[in-house]
Each structure stands twice: as C-alpha cells, then as structure tokens.
Short mmCIF file of C-alpha atoms and ligand atoms in Angstrom, two decimals:
data_model
loop_
_atom_site.label_atom_id
_atom_site.label_comp_id
_atom_site.label_asym_id
_atom_site.label_seq_id
_atom_site.Cartn_x
_atom_site.Cartn_y
_atom_site.Cartn_z
CA UNK B 547 43.19 -70.21 -115.21
CA UNK B 548 46.69 -68.47 -114.47
CA UNK B 549 45.34 -65.95 -111.90
CA UNK B 550 43.45 -68.60 -110.26
CA UNK B 551 46.45 -70.84 -109.81
CA UNK B 552 48.58 -67.79 -108.68
CA UNK B 553 45.77 -67.09 -105.81
CA UNK B 554 45.87 -70.87 -104.82
CA UNK B 555 49.62 -70.85 -104.76
CA UNK B 556 49.48 -67.84 -102.49
CA UNK B 557 47.01 -69.19 -100.39
CA UNK B 558 49.40 -72.25 -99.72
CA UNK B 559 51.94 -70.06 -99.28
CA UNK B 560 51.02 -67.51 -96.91
CA UNK B 561 48.34 -69.65 -95.12
CA UNK B 562 48.84 -70.21 -91.37
CA UNK B 563 51.70 -72.50 -90.46
CA UNK B 564 53.44 -73.79 -87.27
CA UNK B 565 56.07 -71.33 -87.70
CA UNK B 566 54.00 -68.39 -88.25
CA UNK B 567 51.65 -69.65 -85.17
CA UNK B 568 53.77 -71.35 -82.76
CA UNK B 569 50.80 -72.93 -80.86
CA UNK B 570 50.41 -74.89 -84.09
CA UNK B 571 53.64 -76.47 -83.63
CA UNK B 572 52.36 -78.13 -80.24
CA UNK B 573 51.50 -81.42 -80.43
CA UNK B 574 47.75 -81.98 -79.24
CA UNK B 575 47.82 -82.92 -75.79
CA UNK B 576 47.01 -86.77 -75.00
CA UNK B 577 43.91 -87.25 -73.19
CA UNK B 578 43.46 -89.10 -69.92
CA UNK B 579 43.08 -93.06 -70.43
CA UNK B 580 40.15 -92.89 -67.81
CA UNK B 581 37.74 -89.79 -68.76
CA UNK B 582 39.49 -88.91 -72.00
CA UNK B 583 39.71 -85.12 -70.96
CA UNK B 584 42.86 -83.43 -72.00
CA UNK B 585 43.87 -81.96 -68.60
CA UNK B 586 46.71 -84.07 -67.68
CA UNK B 587 49.04 -81.76 -65.63
CA UNK B 588 52.57 -82.58 -64.18
CA UNK B 589 52.31 -83.59 -60.74
CA UNK B 590 55.75 -85.26 -59.46
CA UNK B 591 59.39 -86.01 -61.09
CA UNK B 592 60.44 -89.57 -60.28
CA UNK B 593 63.42 -91.78 -61.50
CA UNK B 594 62.01 -94.96 -63.04
CA UNK B 595 64.04 -97.55 -61.58
CA UNK B 596 67.06 -95.39 -61.32
CA UNK B 597 67.42 -95.29 -64.97
CA UNK B 598 65.60 -92.31 -66.43
CA UNK B 599 63.59 -89.32 -65.12
CA UNK B 600 60.04 -89.09 -65.67
CA UNK B 601 56.98 -87.05 -64.73
CA UNK B 602 53.77 -88.24 -63.15
CA UNK B 603 50.96 -86.40 -64.45
CA UNK B 604 47.61 -86.12 -62.90
CA UNK B 605 44.09 -85.45 -64.64
CA UNK B 606 42.35 -82.33 -63.28
CA UNK B 607 39.15 -83.68 -63.78
CA UNK B 608 39.20 -87.31 -62.69
CA UNK B 609 42.46 -87.32 -60.84
CA UNK B 610 44.16 -90.23 -62.33
CA UNK B 611 47.81 -90.11 -62.27
CA UNK B 612 49.95 -91.47 -65.14
CA UNK B 613 53.47 -91.32 -66.34
CA UNK B 614 53.89 -88.93 -69.50
CA UNK B 615 54.52 -88.76 -71.83
CA UNK B 616 54.10 -92.39 -72.39
CA UNK B 617 57.07 -94.54 -72.81
CA UNK B 618 57.60 -96.32 -75.95
CA UNK B 619 57.60 -100.36 -76.30
CA UNK B 620 61.25 -99.89 -76.62
CA UNK B 621 61.60 -97.70 -73.72
CA UNK B 622 59.61 -99.70 -71.48
CA UNK B 623 61.43 -103.10 -72.86
CA UNK B 624 64.80 -101.52 -71.60
CA UNK B 625 63.31 -101.29 -68.05
CA UNK B 626 63.33 -105.16 -67.77
CA UNK B 627 66.67 -106.69 -68.91
CA UNK B 628 67.73 -110.21 -67.91
CA UNK B 629 69.35 -108.82 -65.02
CA UNK B 630 66.03 -107.55 -63.58
CA UNK B 631 65.78 -110.97 -62.00
CA UNK B 632 69.33 -110.95 -60.80
CA UNK B 633 69.58 -110.73 -57.05
CA UNK B 634 73.15 -109.32 -57.57
CA UNK B 635 71.65 -106.38 -59.57
CA UNK B 636 70.86 -103.18 -57.99
CA UNK B 637 67.83 -102.67 -60.29
CA UNK B 638 64.73 -105.03 -60.56
CA UNK B 639 63.60 -107.86 -58.09
CA UNK B 640 65.99 -108.09 -54.97
CA UNK B 641 65.29 -111.89 -54.69
CA UNK B 642 63.06 -112.89 -57.42
CA UNK B 643 63.65 -116.56 -55.94
CA UNK B 644 62.00 -116.07 -53.06
CA UNK B 645 58.51 -115.76 -55.25
CA UNK B 646 58.93 -119.64 -56.15
CA UNK B 647 57.27 -121.13 -53.04
CA UNK B 648 54.55 -118.16 -52.93
CA UNK B 649 53.69 -118.80 -56.50
CA UNK B 650 53.30 -122.55 -56.09
CA UNK B 651 51.05 -122.03 -53.06
CA UNK B 652 48.89 -119.45 -55.02
CA UNK B 653 48.72 -122.02 -57.78
CA UNK B 654 47.38 -124.58 -55.35
CA UNK B 655 44.09 -122.54 -54.93
CA UNK B 656 44.08 -121.19 -58.58
CA UNK B 657 44.11 -124.93 -59.46
CA UNK B 658 41.15 -125.61 -57.46
CA UNK B 659 39.48 -122.80 -59.20
CA UNK B 660 40.31 -123.83 -62.53
CA UNK B 661 39.07 -127.38 -62.02
CA UNK B 662 35.72 -125.79 -61.13
CA UNK B 663 35.47 -123.89 -64.36
CA UNK B 664 36.24 -127.15 -66.25
CA UNK B 665 38.34 -130.23 -66.64
CA UNK B 666 40.17 -128.58 -69.41
CA UNK B 667 40.77 -125.22 -71.01
CA UNK B 668 43.61 -122.95 -72.15
CA UNK B 669 44.97 -120.39 -69.76
CA UNK B 670 47.53 -117.47 -70.68
CA UNK B 671 49.55 -115.31 -67.75
CA UNK B 672 50.09 -112.27 -69.13
CA UNK B 673 53.76 -111.17 -67.46
CA UNK B 674 54.54 -114.43 -66.45
CA UNK B 675 58.08 -113.52 -65.39
CA UNK B 676 59.98 -116.71 -64.72
CA UNK B 677 56.84 -118.93 -64.80
CA UNK B 678 56.87 -120.11 -61.25
CA UNK B 679 52.84 -119.87 -61.20
CA UNK B 680 52.52 -121.43 -64.65
CA UNK B 681 54.66 -124.39 -63.58
CA UNK B 682 52.30 -124.99 -60.67
CA UNK B 683 48.97 -124.52 -62.80
CA UNK B 684 50.12 -127.22 -64.90
CA UNK B 685 49.06 -129.85 -62.57
CA UNK B 686 45.11 -128.31 -63.11
CA UNK B 687 45.24 -130.29 -66.59
CA UNK B 688 44.51 -126.98 -68.42
CA UNK B 689 46.71 -125.81 -71.32
CA UNK B 690 49.13 -123.04 -69.54
CA UNK B 691 51.10 -120.49 -71.84
CA UNK B 692 52.55 -117.36 -70.61
CA UNK B 693 53.81 -114.12 -72.45
CA UNK B 694 56.31 -111.62 -71.08
CA UNK B 695 58.50 -108.99 -72.53
CA UNK B 696 61.77 -110.40 -70.74
CA UNK B 697 63.75 -112.47 -73.28
CA UNK B 698 65.44 -114.31 -70.17
CA UNK B 699 61.99 -114.84 -68.56
CA UNK B 700 61.05 -116.63 -71.89
CA UNK B 701 64.17 -119.00 -71.73
CA UNK B 702 63.55 -119.52 -68.24
CA UNK B 703 60.05 -120.74 -68.53
CA UNK B 704 60.71 -122.91 -71.28
CA UNK B 705 63.89 -124.68 -70.40
CA UNK B 706 62.97 -125.10 -66.55
CA UNK B 707 59.18 -125.73 -66.90
CA UNK B 708 58.63 -126.64 -70.49
CA UNK B 709 55.83 -123.80 -71.08
CA UNK B 710 55.41 -121.94 -74.11
CA UNK B 711 56.31 -118.14 -73.25
CA UNK B 712 55.90 -115.81 -75.87
CA UNK B 713 58.89 -113.24 -75.45
CA UNK B 714 56.79 -109.69 -76.64
CA UNK B 715 54.10 -107.55 -74.91
CA UNK B 716 50.21 -108.89 -75.20
CA UNK B 717 49.80 -106.63 -78.11
CA UNK B 718 52.70 -107.92 -79.96
CA UNK B 719 51.91 -111.60 -79.32
CA UNK B 720 49.10 -111.51 -81.60
CA UNK B 721 47.09 -114.70 -80.12
CA UNK B 722 43.96 -115.31 -82.16
CA UNK B 723 40.54 -113.90 -81.44
CA UNK B 724 38.92 -115.57 -78.06
CA UNK B 725 41.76 -118.28 -78.13
CA UNK B 726 41.73 -118.55 -74.12
CA UNK B 727 39.27 -119.49 -71.36
CA UNK B 728 41.04 -117.64 -68.58
CA UNK B 729 43.64 -114.99 -68.32
CA UNK B 730 45.79 -114.00 -65.16
CA UNK B 731 47.31 -110.76 -64.84
CA UNK B 732 49.35 -110.10 -61.68
CA UNK B 733 51.15 -106.90 -61.08
CA UNK B 734 50.75 -105.98 -64.70
CA UNK B 735 48.17 -103.50 -65.60
CA UNK B 736 50.42 -100.89 -63.97
CA UNK B 737 53.45 -101.56 -66.30
CA UNK B 738 51.86 -101.33 -69.66
CA UNK B 739 52.11 -97.87 -71.34
CA UNK B 740 48.27 -97.74 -72.50
CA UNK B 741 46.16 -99.63 -70.02
CA UNK B 742 42.84 -99.09 -71.94
CA UNK B 743 44.31 -100.58 -75.09
CA UNK B 744 45.82 -103.54 -73.04
CA UNK B 745 42.42 -104.29 -71.81
CA UNK B 746 40.94 -104.22 -74.97
CA UNK B 747 43.50 -106.61 -76.26
CA UNK B 748 42.94 -108.74 -73.13
CA UNK B 749 39.12 -109.02 -73.80
CA UNK B 750 39.87 -109.87 -77.60
CA UNK B 751 41.80 -112.94 -76.70
CA UNK B 752 39.59 -114.09 -74.34
CA UNK B 753 36.42 -115.89 -75.26
CA UNK B 754 32.99 -114.53 -74.17
CA UNK B 755 32.32 -115.43 -70.59
CA UNK B 756 35.90 -115.94 -70.31
CA UNK B 757 37.64 -115.05 -66.77
CA UNK B 758 40.34 -112.54 -65.98
CA UNK B 759 41.82 -112.05 -62.66
CA UNK B 760 43.59 -109.17 -62.20
CA UNK B 761 45.83 -107.59 -59.43
CA UNK B 762 47.20 -104.00 -59.76
CA UNK B 763 48.62 -101.46 -56.73
CA UNK B 764 46.27 -99.11 -55.27
CA UNK B 765 47.92 -96.27 -57.10
CA UNK B 766 47.37 -93.72 -53.93
CA UNK B 767 49.46 -96.24 -51.59
CA UNK B 768 52.00 -96.36 -54.64
CA UNK B 769 52.68 -92.83 -54.72
CA UNK B 770 51.84 -91.41 -51.27
CA UNK B 771 55.57 -92.27 -50.01
CA UNK B 772 57.28 -90.82 -53.33
CA UNK B 773 55.31 -87.52 -52.92
CA UNK B 774 56.39 -87.47 -48.86
CA UNK B 775 60.14 -88.08 -50.19
CA UNK B 776 60.12 -85.75 -52.72
CA UNK B 777 59.38 -83.02 -50.31
CA UNK B 778 62.14 -84.00 -47.99
CA UNK B 779 64.66 -85.03 -50.78
CA UNK B 780 65.04 -81.74 -52.25
CA UNK B 781 66.60 -81.86 -55.67
CA UNK B 782 66.66 -85.86 -56.06
CA UNK B 783 63.55 -87.37 -57.26
CA UNK B 784 62.42 -90.54 -55.56
CA UNK B 785 63.13 -93.75 -57.26
CA UNK B 786 59.58 -95.41 -58.80
CA UNK B 787 59.61 -98.88 -57.96
CA UNK B 788 59.43 -101.40 -60.46
CA UNK B 789 58.50 -99.32 -63.69
CA UNK B 790 55.03 -98.45 -62.47
CA UNK B 791 53.57 -95.97 -65.33
CA UNK B 792 49.82 -95.74 -63.88
CA UNK B 793 48.19 -95.31 -60.75
CA UNK B 794 44.56 -96.39 -60.29
CA UNK B 795 42.09 -96.05 -57.79
CA UNK B 796 38.88 -97.83 -57.18
CA UNK B 797 36.69 -95.65 -59.75
CA UNK B 798 39.44 -95.66 -62.33
CA UNK B 799 39.33 -99.56 -62.40
CA UNK B 800 35.72 -100.04 -62.48
CA UNK B 801 35.08 -97.53 -65.09
CA UNK B 802 37.99 -98.94 -67.35
CA UNK B 803 36.63 -102.13 -66.81
CA UNK B 804 33.18 -101.67 -67.96
CA UNK B 805 34.05 -99.39 -70.86
CA UNK B 806 36.52 -102.35 -71.85
CA UNK B 807 33.70 -104.59 -71.86
CA UNK B 808 34.47 -106.69 -68.36
CA UNK B 809 31.64 -107.25 -65.77
CA UNK B 810 33.63 -107.25 -62.32
CA UNK B 811 32.38 -109.86 -60.24
CA UNK B 812 34.68 -108.99 -57.14
CA UNK B 813 37.07 -106.47 -56.10
CA UNK B 814 38.54 -106.56 -52.75
CA UNK B 815 41.50 -104.69 -51.23
CA UNK B 816 44.46 -107.05 -49.98
CA UNK B 817 47.64 -106.10 -47.88
CA UNK B 818 45.75 -103.86 -45.59
CA UNK B 819 48.79 -103.49 -43.16
CA UNK B 820 51.04 -102.88 -45.87
CA UNK B 821 48.79 -100.27 -47.52
CA UNK B 822 48.12 -98.46 -44.13
CA UNK B 823 51.93 -98.05 -44.03
CA UNK B 824 52.42 -96.79 -47.38
CA UNK B 825 49.68 -94.45 -46.71
CA UNK B 826 51.39 -93.12 -43.81
CA UNK B 827 48.86 -94.51 -41.37
CA UNK B 828 51.10 -96.90 -39.73
CA UNK B 829 54.61 -96.70 -39.38
CA UNK B 830 56.96 -97.61 -41.71
CA UNK B 831 56.46 -95.32 -44.58
CA UNK B 832 59.94 -94.74 -45.81
CA UNK B 833 60.75 -98.37 -46.59
CA UNK B 834 58.30 -98.17 -49.50
CA UNK B 835 61.01 -95.56 -51.27
CA UNK B 836 63.90 -97.48 -52.87
CA UNK B 837 67.33 -96.07 -52.21
CA UNK B 838 68.53 -94.45 -55.54
CA UNK B 839 70.95 -97.20 -57.41
CA UNK B 840 74.42 -96.23 -58.05
CA UNK B 841 75.25 -93.60 -60.92
CA UNK B 842 77.01 -96.18 -63.13
CA UNK B 843 73.70 -98.47 -63.36
CA UNK B 844 72.60 -95.43 -65.76
CA UNK B 845 75.29 -95.95 -68.26
CA UNK B 846 74.92 -99.73 -68.35
CA UNK B 847 73.32 -101.34 -71.59
CA UNK B 848 69.66 -100.98 -71.52
CA UNK B 849 69.93 -97.46 -69.80
CA UNK B 850 68.32 -94.68 -72.23
CA UNK B 851 70.70 -93.58 -74.71
CA UNK B 852 73.43 -96.44 -74.15
CA UNK B 853 73.92 -98.59 -77.19
CA UNK B 854 73.68 -102.26 -77.51
CA UNK B 855 70.69 -103.81 -75.47
CA UNK B 856 72.05 -106.54 -73.28
CA UNK B 857 69.23 -108.86 -74.59
CA UNK B 858 70.52 -108.79 -77.96
CA UNK B 859 73.95 -109.90 -77.57
CA UNK B 860 75.04 -113.01 -79.01
CA UNK B 861 76.15 -115.11 -76.34
CA UNK B 862 72.51 -114.91 -74.96
CA UNK B 863 71.98 -118.52 -74.42
CA UNK B 864 75.08 -118.86 -72.37
CA UNK B 865 74.64 -115.86 -70.43
CA UNK B 866 71.10 -116.69 -69.87
CA UNK B 867 72.01 -120.34 -68.77
CA UNK B 868 74.60 -118.53 -65.98
CA UNK B 869 71.89 -116.38 -64.52
CA UNK B 870 69.30 -119.39 -64.91
CA UNK B 871 71.68 -121.85 -62.87
CA UNK B 872 72.11 -118.97 -60.40
CA UNK B 873 68.27 -118.68 -59.73
CA UNK B 874 67.99 -122.48 -59.60
CA UNK B 875 70.44 -122.81 -56.64
CA UNK B 876 68.80 -119.36 -54.89
CA UNK B 877 65.34 -121.41 -55.39
CA UNK B 878 67.03 -124.28 -53.68
CA UNK B 879 68.78 -122.65 -50.85
CA UNK B 880 65.45 -120.44 -50.23
CA UNK B 881 63.31 -123.73 -50.20
CA UNK B 882 61.63 -124.42 -46.74
CA UNK B 883 59.76 -127.82 -46.27
CA UNK B 884 57.02 -126.63 -44.23
CA UNK B 885 56.14 -123.65 -46.91
CA UNK B 886 55.24 -126.83 -49.42
CA UNK B 887 52.93 -128.16 -46.66
CA UNK B 888 49.21 -127.83 -48.02
CA UNK B 889 48.11 -127.32 -44.06
CA UNK B 890 50.64 -124.30 -44.00
CA UNK B 891 49.19 -122.90 -47.32
CA UNK B 892 45.71 -123.06 -45.45
CA UNK B 893 46.99 -121.12 -42.51
CA UNK B 894 48.68 -118.62 -45.20
CA UNK B 895 45.34 -118.14 -46.66
CA UNK B 896 43.36 -117.64 -43.44
CA UNK B 897 46.07 -115.19 -42.63
CA UNK B 898 45.61 -113.28 -46.06
CA UNK B 899 41.91 -113.29 -45.78
CA UNK B 900 42.15 -111.53 -42.38
CA UNK B 901 44.60 -108.72 -44.23
CA UNK B 902 41.80 -108.09 -46.90
CA UNK B 903 38.57 -105.87 -47.08
CA UNK B 904 36.27 -104.69 -49.78
CA UNK B 905 37.43 -102.70 -52.73
CA UNK B 906 35.41 -99.49 -51.41
CA UNK B 907 37.77 -99.06 -48.36
CA UNK B 908 40.94 -98.15 -50.67
CA UNK B 909 43.36 -98.61 -47.70
CA UNK B 910 45.12 -101.89 -48.98
CA UNK B 911 47.97 -101.98 -51.17
CA UNK B 912 46.26 -104.04 -54.09
CA UNK B 913 43.24 -104.30 -55.66
CA UNK B 914 42.25 -108.10 -56.57
CA UNK B 915 39.75 -108.50 -58.90
CA UNK B 916 37.56 -110.93 -60.63
CA UNK B 917 36.28 -110.42 -64.28
CA UNK B 918 34.31 -111.88 -66.92
CA UNK B 919 34.43 -110.87 -70.57
CA UNK B 920 30.82 -109.35 -71.32
ZN1 ZN L 260 40.89 -88.25 -66.18
#
C-alpha cells in the first residue's frame, strides 16, 4: 500500500508540467469564429479609436479577419464612454446630432414595414445609441425597446424619448426567450467581441419566424484603407474606425447566419460609391483613415490602465444632462425643414436604390441583410 502511494506521489511530482515542457504553458489558440480552424495569424497592427494597439488576425483557412485576442466586455465598454457622442471629443462620433434626421427618414420606411408585419408587436434595437431610430419607430404602434452599452445613450433615450433602454450588451440584458417579433442591429455585429455568440443570443430573444434587420460593413472595404496606410505610415499604426473588431465578407456572413439559425431572405450591398472609394477603385481612399487623436486621449478616464472609468462618476446625472442639452442644441441647429418632408424621403430612398447592388458583388461599403429566425 505504502509503495503504491509512493509510486503515485512520484508520478504526480515528476509528470510533465508546464515548466518542463514550455509548449504546455501556451493557452490553446482560439478558433476562427467562422470555420472553427485554429489558424488565426497576425495580419495588421492598428490603433483602436486611438486608445490601444491591437492586432487584426486572419484565418488561413477561410480568410476571416478579427481583432485577437478578443477584448473583454470591460475593454469593449471602455471604448464607448459618454463622450463617444460628444462632438467636442477627439474620439467617437464627430457629429452624432447629424444622424437624427437620417434616422427619422429610416424610421418612416421601417414603420411601413412594421405595419405590414402586424398592427402591434415588440421590437428591440440592439446598439440603439441615443434612440433616434426608436423615437421614429414609436409611431408604428409597436412597443419599442433598446439596449446599448453606453450609460449616456440609455440616459438620453429615456429622458428625451421615454424609451426603455437597457444599459448593457445584449448578452448581459438577459431578455426572456422569444420576447421580440423583430430585432434591428445596425452597424453592431462588427463591434461585438464574439459575433457567433451574439447571433445565438439574438436568435434566442426572437420568436420563431421573427425578423432580424442587420447592417454591417464590408470587411474588405473597412480594412483595405488601413492596410494601404500601414504600408505608408511606417511605425504608426493606422486608427481603426469606431471600434470595429470583426471584418466579414459575404460568405462569412452567410455561413454564420445559417449556422446560428437564420434564413437569409435578402442580402444587398449598399453604399457602392463609398465602397469603391474605400477599396481604392475610385479616388479618395485616404479619407477612410482617421487622423490619430492627440496623445493625451490615451491618459483619459476610460483608456486602458486608467482608473475611474468616467461612466461610474457620482455626478453622472449632471454630467449627462449637460452633454444631452448640448446634443439637443446641435440637433436643433442641424435641422433642415426640407429633410423632414416625405417627398424628400422618397427622393433620398430612390437615390439610395441606385447606390445599391446584390450582395454577391462585394464592392459596396455595407451589407444590408433581412433575416428570419428559423
Ligand atoms: Zn476561418
């Protein structure tokens, strides 16, 4: 018995360990979100909204490109502090107030679509920002809700438009199963840390047969200007726009949709002129590379390694209200009467139709997809 115990102890003590075999100390490489191969290799170093340097990796098997290692939920949240929507801030949106009339125009046509689906329903916008689109969608008669990681966004949407916005990621919000008849996610999938898990969660909160409208950039149009700039800029990594973490092409999206339980009813490319510019087939590719923000933004609250994230300050309400009042003022200043006129909506829509092509051409700036939960 004693001898057996001794053998056991020796085997445990002298068995292979991480220190005797260094390769065992390496974590298992994370697999590709699309094809699950463990062949993600560094492609390009970029600066993420000027706050941190990250590596875009590329899967050798399927070509999918993504920032690795994945950012944690806290790191992603730090990319969207309250001043993300502040026109005076060197990071984030330069002029978010400009989006207000744009979103009202979109809502005008989406309301028609919602009414065709039913006189009543429950709609969720994931990544709803300040609630501009939801404010317009309230007129449909549907119950509309939002979820956004920014505390300021939730404050603005609730105080200005009386809309319920959960300050969280979709995964953290823990909505009940099959709670929604429709979900809208515009320019969101490229911001999440794990797109496959995110789409699984989206499916869970949609009822069977529920609809998902999704817009996400053409990854190639997103990355090509940065690849070109990185060759020219030498040691300075180019700034990756707006915290994009994943870069999809059409086949990546179609596979992801199918495997996550969605039927793709329509996929088209929108923003063809913009896409051709970004891809370098029309002049103007350089405008897609943001200038690096001043170095002091790296030491602001919310930057990696800097204590006291600004969304946790005790005077949040006063600070948020001051910024919200400024945004109200900017919206009023930006307002143009003719842009709220329905004939202008139709004219604008017709122009957009001209600037769109089927998804297979892959020369536009964004993929626009209409999906249905299987
Ligand atoms: Zn892959």
